[in-house]
mmCIF file of C-alpha atoms in Angstrom:
data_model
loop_
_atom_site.group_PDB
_atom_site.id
_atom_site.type_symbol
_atom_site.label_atom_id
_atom_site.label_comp_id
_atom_site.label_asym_id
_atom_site.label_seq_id
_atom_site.Cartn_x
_atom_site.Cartn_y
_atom_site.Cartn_z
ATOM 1 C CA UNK T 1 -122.461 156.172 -171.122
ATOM 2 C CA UNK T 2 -121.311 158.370 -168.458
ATOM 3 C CA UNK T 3 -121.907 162.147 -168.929
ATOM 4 C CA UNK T 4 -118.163 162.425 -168.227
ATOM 5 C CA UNK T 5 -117.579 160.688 -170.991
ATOM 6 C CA UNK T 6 -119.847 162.555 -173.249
ATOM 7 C CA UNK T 7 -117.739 165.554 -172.251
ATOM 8 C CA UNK T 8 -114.316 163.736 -172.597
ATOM 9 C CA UNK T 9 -115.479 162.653 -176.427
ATOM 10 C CA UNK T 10 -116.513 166.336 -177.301
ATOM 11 C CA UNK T 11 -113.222 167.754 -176.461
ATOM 12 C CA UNK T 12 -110.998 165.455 -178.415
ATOM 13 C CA UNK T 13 -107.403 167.219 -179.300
ATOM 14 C CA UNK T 14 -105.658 165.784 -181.957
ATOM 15 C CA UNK T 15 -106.879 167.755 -185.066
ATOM 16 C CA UNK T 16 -107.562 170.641 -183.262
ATOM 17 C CA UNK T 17 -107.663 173.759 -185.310
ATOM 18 C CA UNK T 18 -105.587 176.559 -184.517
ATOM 19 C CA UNK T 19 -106.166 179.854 -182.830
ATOM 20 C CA UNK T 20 -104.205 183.227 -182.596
ATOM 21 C CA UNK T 21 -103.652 181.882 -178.833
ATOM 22 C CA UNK T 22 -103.430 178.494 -178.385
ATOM 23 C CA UNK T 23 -105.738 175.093 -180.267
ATOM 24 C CA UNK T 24 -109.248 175.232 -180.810
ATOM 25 C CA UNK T 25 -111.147 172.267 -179.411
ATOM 26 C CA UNK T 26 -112.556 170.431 -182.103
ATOM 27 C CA UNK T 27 -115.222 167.391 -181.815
ATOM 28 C CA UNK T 28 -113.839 165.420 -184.138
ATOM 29 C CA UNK T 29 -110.473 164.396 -182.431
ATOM 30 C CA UNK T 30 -108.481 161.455 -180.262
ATOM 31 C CA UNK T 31 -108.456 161.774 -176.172
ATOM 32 C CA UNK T 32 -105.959 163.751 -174.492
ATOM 33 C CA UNK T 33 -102.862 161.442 -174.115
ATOM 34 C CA UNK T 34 -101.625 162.668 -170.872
ATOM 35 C CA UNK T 35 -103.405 164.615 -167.863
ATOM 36 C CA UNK T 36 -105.577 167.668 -168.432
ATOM 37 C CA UNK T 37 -107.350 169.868 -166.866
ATOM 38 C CA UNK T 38 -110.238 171.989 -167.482
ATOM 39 C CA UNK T 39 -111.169 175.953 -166.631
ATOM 40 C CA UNK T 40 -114.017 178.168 -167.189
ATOM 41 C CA UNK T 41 -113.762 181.659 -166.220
ATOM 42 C CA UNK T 42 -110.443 180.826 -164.033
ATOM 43 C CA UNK T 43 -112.111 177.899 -162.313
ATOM 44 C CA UNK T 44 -111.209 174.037 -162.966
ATOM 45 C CA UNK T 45 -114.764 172.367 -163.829
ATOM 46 C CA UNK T 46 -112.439 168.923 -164.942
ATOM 47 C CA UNK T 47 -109.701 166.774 -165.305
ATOM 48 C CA UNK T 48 -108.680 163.950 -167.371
ATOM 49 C CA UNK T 49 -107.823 161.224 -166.723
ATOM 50 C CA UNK T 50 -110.979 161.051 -163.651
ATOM 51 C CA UNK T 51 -109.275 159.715 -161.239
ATOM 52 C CA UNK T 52 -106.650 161.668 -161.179
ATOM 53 C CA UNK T 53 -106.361 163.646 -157.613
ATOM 54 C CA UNK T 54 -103.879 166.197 -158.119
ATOM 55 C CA UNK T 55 -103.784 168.799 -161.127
ATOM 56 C CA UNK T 56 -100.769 170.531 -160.593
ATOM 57 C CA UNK T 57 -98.826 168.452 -162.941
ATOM 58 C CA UNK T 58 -100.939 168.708 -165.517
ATOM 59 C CA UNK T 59 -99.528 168.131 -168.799
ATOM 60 C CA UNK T 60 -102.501 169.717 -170.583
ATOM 61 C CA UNK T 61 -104.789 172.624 -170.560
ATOM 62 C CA UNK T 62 -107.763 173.849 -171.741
ATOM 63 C CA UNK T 63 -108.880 177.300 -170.761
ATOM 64 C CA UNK T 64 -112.399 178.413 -172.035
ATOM 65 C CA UNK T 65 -112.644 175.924 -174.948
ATOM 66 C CA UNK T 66 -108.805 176.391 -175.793
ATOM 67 C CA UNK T 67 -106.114 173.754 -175.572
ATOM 68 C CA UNK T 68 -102.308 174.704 -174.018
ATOM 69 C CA UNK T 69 -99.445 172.792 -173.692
ATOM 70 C CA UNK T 70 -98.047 173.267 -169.825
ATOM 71 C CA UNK T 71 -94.576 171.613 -170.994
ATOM 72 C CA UNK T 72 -94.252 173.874 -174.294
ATOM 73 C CA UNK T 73 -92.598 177.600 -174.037
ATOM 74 C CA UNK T 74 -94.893 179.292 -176.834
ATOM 75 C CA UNK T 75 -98.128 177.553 -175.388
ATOM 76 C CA UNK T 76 -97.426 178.894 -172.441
ATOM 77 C CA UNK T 77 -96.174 182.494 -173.501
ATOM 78 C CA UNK T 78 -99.975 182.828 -175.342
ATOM 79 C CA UNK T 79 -102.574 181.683 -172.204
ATOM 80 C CA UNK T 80 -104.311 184.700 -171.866
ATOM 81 C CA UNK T 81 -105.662 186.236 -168.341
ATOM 82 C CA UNK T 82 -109.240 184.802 -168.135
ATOM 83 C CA UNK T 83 -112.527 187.094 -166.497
ATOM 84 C CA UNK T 84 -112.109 185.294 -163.541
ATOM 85 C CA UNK T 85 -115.851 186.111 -163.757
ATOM 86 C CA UNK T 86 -118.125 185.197 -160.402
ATOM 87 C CA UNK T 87 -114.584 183.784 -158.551
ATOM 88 C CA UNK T 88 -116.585 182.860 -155.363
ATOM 89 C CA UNK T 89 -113.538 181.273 -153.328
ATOM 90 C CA UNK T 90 -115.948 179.171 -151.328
ATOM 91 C CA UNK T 91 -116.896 176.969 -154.301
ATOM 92 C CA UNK T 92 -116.053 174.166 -155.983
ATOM 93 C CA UNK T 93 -112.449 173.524 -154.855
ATOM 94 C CA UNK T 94 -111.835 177.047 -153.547
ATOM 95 C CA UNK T 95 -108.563 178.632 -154.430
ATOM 96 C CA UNK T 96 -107.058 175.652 -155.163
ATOM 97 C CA UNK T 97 -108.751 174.875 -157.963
ATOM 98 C CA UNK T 98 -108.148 178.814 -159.384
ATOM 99 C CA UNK T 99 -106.156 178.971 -162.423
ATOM 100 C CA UNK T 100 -103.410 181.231 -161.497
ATOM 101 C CA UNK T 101 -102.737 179.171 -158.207
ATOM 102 C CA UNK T 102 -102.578 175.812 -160.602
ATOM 103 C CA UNK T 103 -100.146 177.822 -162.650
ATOM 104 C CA UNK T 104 -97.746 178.508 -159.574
ATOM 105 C CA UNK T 105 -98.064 175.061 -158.672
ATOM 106 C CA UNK T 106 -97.120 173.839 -162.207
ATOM 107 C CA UNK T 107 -94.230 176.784 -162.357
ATOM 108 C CA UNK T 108 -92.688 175.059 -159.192
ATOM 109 C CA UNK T 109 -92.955 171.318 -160.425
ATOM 110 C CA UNK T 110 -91.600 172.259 -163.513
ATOM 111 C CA UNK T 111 -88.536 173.695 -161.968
ATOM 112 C CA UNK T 112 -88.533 170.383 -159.738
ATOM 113 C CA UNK T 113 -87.834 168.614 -162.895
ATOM 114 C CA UNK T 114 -85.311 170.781 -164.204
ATOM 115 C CA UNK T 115 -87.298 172.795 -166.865
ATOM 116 C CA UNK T 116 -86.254 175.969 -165.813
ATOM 117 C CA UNK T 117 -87.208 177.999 -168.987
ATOM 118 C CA UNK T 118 -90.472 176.644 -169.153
ATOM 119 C CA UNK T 119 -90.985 177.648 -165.203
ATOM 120 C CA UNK T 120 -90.107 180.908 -165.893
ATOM 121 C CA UNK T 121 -92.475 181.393 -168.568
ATOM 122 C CA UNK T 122 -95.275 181.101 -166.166
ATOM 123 C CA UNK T 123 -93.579 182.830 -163.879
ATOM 124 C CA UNK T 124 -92.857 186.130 -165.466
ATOM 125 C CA UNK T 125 -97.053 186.140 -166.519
ATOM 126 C CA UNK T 126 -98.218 185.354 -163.095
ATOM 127 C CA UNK T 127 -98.829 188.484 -161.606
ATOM 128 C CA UNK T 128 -100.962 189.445 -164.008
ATOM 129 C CA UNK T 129 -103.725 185.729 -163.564
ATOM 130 C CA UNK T 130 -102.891 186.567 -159.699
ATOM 131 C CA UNK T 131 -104.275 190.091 -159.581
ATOM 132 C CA UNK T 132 -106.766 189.348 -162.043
ATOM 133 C CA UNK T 133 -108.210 186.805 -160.131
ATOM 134 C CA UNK T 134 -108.539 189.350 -156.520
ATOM 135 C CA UNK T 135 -107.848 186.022 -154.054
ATOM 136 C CA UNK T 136 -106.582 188.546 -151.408
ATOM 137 C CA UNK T 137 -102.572 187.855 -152.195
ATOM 138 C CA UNK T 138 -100.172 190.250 -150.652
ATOM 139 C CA UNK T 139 -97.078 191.737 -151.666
ATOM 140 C CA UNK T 140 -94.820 189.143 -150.595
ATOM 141 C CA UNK T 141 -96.886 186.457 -152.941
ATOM 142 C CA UNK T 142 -96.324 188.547 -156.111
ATOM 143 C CA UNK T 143 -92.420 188.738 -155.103
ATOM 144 C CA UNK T 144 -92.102 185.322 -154.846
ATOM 145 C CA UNK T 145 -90.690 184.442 -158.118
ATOM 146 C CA UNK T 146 -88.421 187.046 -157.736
ATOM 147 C CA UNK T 147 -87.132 185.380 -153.935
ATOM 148 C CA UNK T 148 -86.661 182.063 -156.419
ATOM 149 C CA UNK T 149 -84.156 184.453 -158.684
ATOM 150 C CA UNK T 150 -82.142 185.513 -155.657
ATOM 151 C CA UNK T 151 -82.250 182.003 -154.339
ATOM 152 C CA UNK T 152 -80.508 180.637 -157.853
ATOM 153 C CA UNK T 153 -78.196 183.095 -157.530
ATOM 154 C CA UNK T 154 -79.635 185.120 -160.492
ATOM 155 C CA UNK T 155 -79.305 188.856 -158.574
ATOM 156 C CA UNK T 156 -79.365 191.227 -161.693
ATOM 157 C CA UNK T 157 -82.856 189.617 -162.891
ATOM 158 C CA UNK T 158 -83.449 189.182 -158.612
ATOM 159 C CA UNK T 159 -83.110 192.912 -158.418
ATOM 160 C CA UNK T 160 -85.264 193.862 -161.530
ATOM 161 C CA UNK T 161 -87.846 191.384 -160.860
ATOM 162 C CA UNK T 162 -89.078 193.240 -157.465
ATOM 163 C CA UNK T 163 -88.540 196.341 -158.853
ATOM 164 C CA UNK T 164 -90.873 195.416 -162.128
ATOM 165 C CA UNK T 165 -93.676 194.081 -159.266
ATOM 166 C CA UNK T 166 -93.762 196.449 -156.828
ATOM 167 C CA UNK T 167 -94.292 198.877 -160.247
ATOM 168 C CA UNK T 168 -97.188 197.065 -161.672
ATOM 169 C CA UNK T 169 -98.531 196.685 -157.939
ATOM 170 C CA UNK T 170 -98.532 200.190 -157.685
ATOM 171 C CA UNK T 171 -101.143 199.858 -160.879
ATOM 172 C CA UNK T 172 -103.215 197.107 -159.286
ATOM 173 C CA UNK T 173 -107.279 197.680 -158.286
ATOM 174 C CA UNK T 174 -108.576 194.813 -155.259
ATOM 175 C CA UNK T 175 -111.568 194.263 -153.336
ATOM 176 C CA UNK T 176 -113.378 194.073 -157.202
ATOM 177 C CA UNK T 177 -111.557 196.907 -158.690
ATOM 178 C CA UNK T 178 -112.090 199.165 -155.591
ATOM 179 C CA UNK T 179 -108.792 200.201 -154.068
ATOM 180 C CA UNK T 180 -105.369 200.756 -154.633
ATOM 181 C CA UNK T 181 -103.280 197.929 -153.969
ATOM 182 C CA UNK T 182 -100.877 199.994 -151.434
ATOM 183 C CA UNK T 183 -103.856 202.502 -150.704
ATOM 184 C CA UNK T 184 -106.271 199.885 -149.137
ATOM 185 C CA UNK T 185 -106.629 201.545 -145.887
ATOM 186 C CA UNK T 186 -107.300 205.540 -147.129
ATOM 187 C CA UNK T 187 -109.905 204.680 -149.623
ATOM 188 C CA UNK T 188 -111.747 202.213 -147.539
ATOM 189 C CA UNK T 189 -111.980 205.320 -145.147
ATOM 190 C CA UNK T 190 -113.184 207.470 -147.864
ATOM 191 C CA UNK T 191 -115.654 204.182 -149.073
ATOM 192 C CA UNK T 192 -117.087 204.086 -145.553
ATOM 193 C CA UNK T 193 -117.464 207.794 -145.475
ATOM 194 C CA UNK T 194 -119.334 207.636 -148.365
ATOM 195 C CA UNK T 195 -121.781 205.007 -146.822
ATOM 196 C CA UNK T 196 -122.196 207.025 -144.022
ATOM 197 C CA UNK T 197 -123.631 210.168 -145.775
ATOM 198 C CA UNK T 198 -125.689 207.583 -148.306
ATOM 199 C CA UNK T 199 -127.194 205.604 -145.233
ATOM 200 C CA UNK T 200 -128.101 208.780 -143.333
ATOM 201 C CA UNK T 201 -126.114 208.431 -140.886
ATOM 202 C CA UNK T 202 -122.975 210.331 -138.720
ATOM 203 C CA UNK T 203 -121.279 207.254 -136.874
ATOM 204 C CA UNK T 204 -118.549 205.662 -137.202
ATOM 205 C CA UNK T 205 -116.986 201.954 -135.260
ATOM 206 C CA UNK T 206 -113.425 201.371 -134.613
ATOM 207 C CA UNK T 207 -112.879 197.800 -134.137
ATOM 208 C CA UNK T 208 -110.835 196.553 -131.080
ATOM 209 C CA UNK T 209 -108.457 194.145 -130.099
ATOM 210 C CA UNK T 210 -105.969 193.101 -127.951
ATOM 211 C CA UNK T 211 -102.218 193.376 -128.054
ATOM 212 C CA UNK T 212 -102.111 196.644 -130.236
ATOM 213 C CA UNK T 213 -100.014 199.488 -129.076
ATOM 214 C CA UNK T 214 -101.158 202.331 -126.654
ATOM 215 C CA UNK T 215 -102.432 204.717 -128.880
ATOM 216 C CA UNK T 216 -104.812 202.818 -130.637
ATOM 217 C CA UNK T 217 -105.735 201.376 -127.578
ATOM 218 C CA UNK T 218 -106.968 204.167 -126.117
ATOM 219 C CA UNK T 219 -109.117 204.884 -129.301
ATOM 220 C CA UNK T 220 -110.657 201.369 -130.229
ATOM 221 C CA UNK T 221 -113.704 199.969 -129.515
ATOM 222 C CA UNK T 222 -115.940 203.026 -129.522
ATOM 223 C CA UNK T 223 -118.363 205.266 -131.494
ATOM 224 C CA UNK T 224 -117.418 208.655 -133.241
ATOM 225 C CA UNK T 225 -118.923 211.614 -134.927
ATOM 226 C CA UNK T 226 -118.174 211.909 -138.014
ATOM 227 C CA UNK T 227 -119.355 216.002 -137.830
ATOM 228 C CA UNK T 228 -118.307 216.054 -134.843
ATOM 229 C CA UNK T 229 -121.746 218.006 -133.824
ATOM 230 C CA UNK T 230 -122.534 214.752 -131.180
ATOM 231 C CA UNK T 231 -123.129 215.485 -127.631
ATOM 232 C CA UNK T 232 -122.870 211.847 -126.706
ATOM 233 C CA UNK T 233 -119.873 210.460 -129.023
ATOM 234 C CA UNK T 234 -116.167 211.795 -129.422
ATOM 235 C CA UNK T 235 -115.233 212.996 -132.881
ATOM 236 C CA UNK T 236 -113.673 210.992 -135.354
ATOM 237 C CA UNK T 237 -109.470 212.254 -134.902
ATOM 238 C CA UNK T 238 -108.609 214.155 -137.957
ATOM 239 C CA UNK T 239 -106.018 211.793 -138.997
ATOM 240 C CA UNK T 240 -107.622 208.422 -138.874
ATOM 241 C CA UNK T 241 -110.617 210.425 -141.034
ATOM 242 C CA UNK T 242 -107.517 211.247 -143.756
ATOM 243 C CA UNK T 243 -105.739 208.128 -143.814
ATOM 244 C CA UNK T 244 -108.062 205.160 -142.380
ATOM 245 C CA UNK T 245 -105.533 204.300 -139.731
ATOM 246 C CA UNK T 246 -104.246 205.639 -136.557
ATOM 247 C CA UNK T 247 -100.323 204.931 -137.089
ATOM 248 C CA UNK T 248 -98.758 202.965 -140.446
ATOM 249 C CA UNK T 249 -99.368 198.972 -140.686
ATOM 250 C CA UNK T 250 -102.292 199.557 -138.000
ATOM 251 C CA UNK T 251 -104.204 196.873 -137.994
ATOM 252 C CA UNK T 252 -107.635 198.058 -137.131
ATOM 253 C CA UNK T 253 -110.769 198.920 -139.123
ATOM 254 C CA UNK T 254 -113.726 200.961 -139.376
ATOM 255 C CA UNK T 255 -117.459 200.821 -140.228
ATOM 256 C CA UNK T 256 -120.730 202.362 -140.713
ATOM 257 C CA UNK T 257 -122.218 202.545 -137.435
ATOM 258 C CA UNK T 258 -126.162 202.909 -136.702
ATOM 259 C CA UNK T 259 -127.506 204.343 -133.225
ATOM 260 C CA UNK T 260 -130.784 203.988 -132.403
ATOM 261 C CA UNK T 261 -130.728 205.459 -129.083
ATOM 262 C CA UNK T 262 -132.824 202.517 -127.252
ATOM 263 C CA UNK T 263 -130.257 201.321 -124.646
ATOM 264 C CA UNK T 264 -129.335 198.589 -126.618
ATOM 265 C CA UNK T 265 -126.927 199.774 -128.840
ATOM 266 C CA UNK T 266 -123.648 197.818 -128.334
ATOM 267 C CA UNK T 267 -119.475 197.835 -129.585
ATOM 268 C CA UNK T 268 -117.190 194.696 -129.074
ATOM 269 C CA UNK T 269 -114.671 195.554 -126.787
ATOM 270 C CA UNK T 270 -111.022 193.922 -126.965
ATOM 271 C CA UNK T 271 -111.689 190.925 -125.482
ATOM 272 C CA UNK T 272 -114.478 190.802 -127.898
ATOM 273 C CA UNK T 273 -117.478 190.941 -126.077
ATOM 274 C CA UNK T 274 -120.427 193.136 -126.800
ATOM 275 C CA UNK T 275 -120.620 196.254 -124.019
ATOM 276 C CA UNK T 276 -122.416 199.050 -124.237
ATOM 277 C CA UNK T 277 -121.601 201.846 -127.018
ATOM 278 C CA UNK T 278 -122.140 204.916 -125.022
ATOM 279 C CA UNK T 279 -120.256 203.782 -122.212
ATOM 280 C CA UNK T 280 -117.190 202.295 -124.528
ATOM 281 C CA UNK T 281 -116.805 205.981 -126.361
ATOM 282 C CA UNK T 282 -117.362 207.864 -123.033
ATOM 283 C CA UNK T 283 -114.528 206.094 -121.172
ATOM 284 C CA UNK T 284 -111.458 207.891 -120.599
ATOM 285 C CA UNK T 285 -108.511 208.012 -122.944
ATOM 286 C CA UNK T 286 -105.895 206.213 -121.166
ATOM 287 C CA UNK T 287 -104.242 203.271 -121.825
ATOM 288 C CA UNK T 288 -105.548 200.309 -120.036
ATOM 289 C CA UNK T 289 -103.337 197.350 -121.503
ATOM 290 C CA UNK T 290 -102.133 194.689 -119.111
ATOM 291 C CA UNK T 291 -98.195 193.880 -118.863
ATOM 292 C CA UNK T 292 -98.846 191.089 -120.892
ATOM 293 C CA UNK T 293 -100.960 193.149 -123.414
ATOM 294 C CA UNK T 294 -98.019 195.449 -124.032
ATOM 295 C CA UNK T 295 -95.313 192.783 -124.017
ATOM 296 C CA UNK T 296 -97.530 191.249 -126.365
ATOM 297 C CA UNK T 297 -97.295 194.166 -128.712
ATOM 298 C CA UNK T 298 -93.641 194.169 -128.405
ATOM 299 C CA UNK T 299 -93.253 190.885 -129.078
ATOM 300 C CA UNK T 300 -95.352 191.638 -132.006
ATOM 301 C CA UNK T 301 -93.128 194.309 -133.550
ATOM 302 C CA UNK T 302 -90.195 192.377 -132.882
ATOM 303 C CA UNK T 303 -91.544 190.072 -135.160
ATOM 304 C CA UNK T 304 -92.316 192.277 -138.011
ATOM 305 C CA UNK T 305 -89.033 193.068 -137.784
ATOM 306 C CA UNK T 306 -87.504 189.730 -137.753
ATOM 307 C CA UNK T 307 -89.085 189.057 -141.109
ATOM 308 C CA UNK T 308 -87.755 192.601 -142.492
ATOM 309 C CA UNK T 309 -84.092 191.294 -141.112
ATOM 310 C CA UNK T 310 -85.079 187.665 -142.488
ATOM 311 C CA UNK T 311 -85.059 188.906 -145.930
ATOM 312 C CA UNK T 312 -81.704 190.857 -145.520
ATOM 313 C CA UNK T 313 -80.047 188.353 -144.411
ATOM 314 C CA UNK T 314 -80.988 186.092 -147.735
ATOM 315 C CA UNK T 315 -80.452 188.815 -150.103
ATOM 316 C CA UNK T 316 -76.790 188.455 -148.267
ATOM 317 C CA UNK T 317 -76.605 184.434 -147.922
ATOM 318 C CA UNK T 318 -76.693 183.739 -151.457
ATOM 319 C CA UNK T 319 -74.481 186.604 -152.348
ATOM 320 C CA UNK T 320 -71.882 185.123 -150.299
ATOM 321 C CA UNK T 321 -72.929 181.083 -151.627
ATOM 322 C CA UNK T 322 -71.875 182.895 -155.125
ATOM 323 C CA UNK T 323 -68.678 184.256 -153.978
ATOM 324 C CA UNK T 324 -67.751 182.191 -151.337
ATOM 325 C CA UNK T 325 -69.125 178.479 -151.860
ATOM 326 C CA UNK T 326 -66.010 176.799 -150.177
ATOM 327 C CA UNK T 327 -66.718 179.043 -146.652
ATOM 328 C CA UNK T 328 -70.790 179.390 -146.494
ATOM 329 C CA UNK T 329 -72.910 177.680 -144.839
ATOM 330 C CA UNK T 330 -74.873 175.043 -146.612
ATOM 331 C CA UNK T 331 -77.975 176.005 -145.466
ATOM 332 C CA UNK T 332 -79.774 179.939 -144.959
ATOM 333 C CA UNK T 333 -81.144 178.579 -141.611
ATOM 334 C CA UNK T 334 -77.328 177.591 -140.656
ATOM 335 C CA UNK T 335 -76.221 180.557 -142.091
ATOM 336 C CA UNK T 336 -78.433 182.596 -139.045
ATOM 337 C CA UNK T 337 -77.606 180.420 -136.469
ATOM 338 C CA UNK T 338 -74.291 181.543 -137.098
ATOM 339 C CA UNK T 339 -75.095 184.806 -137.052
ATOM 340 C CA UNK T 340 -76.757 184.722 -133.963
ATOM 341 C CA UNK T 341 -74.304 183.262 -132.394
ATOM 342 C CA UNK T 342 -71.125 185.729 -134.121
ATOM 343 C CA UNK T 343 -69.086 182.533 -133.802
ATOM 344 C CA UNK T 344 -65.612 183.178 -134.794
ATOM 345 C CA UNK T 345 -66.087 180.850 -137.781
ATOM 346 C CA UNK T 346 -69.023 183.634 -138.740
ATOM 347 C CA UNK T 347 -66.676 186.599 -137.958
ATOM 348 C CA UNK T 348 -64.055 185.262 -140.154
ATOM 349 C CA UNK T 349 -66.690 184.708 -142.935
ATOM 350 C CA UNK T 350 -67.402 188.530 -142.332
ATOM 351 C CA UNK T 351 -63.578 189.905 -142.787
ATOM 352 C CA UNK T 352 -63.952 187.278 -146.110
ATOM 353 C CA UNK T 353 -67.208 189.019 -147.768
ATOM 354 C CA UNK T 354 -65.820 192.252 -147.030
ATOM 355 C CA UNK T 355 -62.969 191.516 -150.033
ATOM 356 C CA UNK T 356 -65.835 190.850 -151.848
ATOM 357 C CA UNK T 357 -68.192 194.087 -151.305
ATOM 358 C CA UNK T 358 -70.339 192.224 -149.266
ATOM 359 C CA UNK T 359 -71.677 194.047 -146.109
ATOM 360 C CA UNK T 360 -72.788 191.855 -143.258
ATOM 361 C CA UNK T 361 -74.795 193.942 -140.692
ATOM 362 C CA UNK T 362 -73.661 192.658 -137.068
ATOM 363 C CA UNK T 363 -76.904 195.317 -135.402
#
């Protein structure tokens, strides 16, 4: 017999014994009668039937010996946030095969099939599996239940959804319990300060890269003195040693740097080559970008705010798919064609939302 099958027969459900959170595999039960999958630690180790090749419909679970019900509101009210103990993303089936992406996968089939309560049942829990589990997800993946809300048209429980997030995030530890969630940048400053002085050492690296805007290219890519006491590096600005960042949303980092003084100590430059350190931090502070470096940036910011635009707009779209279904567009993406456009069928949907309280921003 297999060894698969060994571990199939020891997990038998049907006269499971319960627990305060879910049923308590017992060896003395009937297979699994639909799919299943198995987690240890927030990692899938097995499914059921073998050949199946997608989990995320799962009908069963068991977590750390205990069976769940994906299909069943109280099962799926009591799955409790696992250790996500030794999480190495590079494993096994990487981050698709972590529990709390499996769970957002089964939230989003489940609403597929019209079982919108039990959907939201995972949903409302899965911030808590998704910071548990420290897979590097950003703001904008913990509001994305509450995007679904506004989409549905549901705007009171929309609006308190992101406020409830962005409250917890607020609470949140990543990088293993190390920084704030929305602090990243000033504590990894402090962190690599802290290195510094336990290393021996007074140096610090600024990475570099292209497209960035002027002021941080005139600082990136070189070597500075923490003390400030170097004759051959520039000291480390006041305000990147405060906050970790030049300007707000910069995108650059820094790190323990050693010097040994031998004429081989390098930086990479922008264009990511290795060049010499002493000569990188001595070079004037000017701003060297090309035309198409800075249009670059531009274009860069333009996008950023694009997206922040993006998401006004659909706050506004669905408003006016509630109020006005005859007159909207049938689509978001028609919707901002239209408004891109101001066609006069978009200027009279305008004058319409107005009668409504709804504000469309022509800027």
């Amino acid at each position: 017999m297999k060894i698969i099958t060994k571990l199939l027969d020891a997990l038998r459900l049907d006269s499971a014994e319960k627990s305060e959170s879910g049923l308590k595999i017992s060896s003395q039960n009937t297979m699994p009668d639909a799919q299943t999958i198995y987690f240890k630690n927030g990692k899938i180790y097995d499914v059921y039937p073998t050949d199946e090749t997608s989990w995320y419909d799962a009908k069963y679970l068991i977590s750390d010996g205990i069976f769940y019900d994906l299909e069943d509101k109280k099962s799926l009210a009591s799955i409790p946030v696992p250790s996500f103990k030794e999480n190495n993303l590079f494993e096994g089936y990487g981050i698709t095969g972590s529990l709390e992406y499996v769970l957002k996968m089964k939230a989003a089939n489940l609403r597929n099939k019209g079982k919108i309560e039990e959907s939201d049942c995972i949903y409302k829990r899965l911030h808590l599996f998704m910071s548990a589990s420290d897979n590097g997800y950003q703001e904008k993946d913990y509001l994305n239940y509450s995007r679904i809300l506004l989409r549905e048209g549901r705007f009171e429980e929309f609006e308190a959804e992101e406020k409830r997030i962005k409250e917890y995030l607020k609470t949140v530890k990543t990088c293993g319990e190390t920084f704030d969630f929305y602090n990243i940048k000033e504590q990894l400053m402090h962190k690599t300060l802290s290195d510094c002085k336990r290393f021996g050492t007074d140096y610090i690296m600024m990475s570099a890269h292209c497209d960035c805007c002027e002021e941080c290219n005139k600082l990136q890519g070189r070597v500075y003195s923490i003390s400030g006491k170097s004759k051959i590096f520039p000291k480390l600005p006041d305000k990147i040693r405060k906050t970790g960042q030049v300007h707000e949303g910069c995108r650059h980092h820094f790190s323990a740097y050693f010097f040994h003084n031998d004429g081989e100590d390098t930086v990479f430059n922008k264009m990511g080559e290795h060049v010499d350190a002493i000569k990188a931090s001595q070079r004037p502070f000017v701003d060297d970008r090309s035309e198409e470096e800075k249009q670059n940036y531009l274009d860069f910011l333009k996008s950023q705010e694009g997206e922040k635009v993006k998401k006004e707009d659909e706050i506004v779209y669905y408003h006016l798919v509630k109020k006005l279904p005859d007159i909207a567009p049938k689509s978001f993406s028609a919707y901002r064609r239209m408004k891109n456009s101001r066609s006069k069928n978009f200027l009279k949907l305008v004058e319409a939302a107005k009668e409504y309280g709804i504000n469309i921003d022509l800027d």
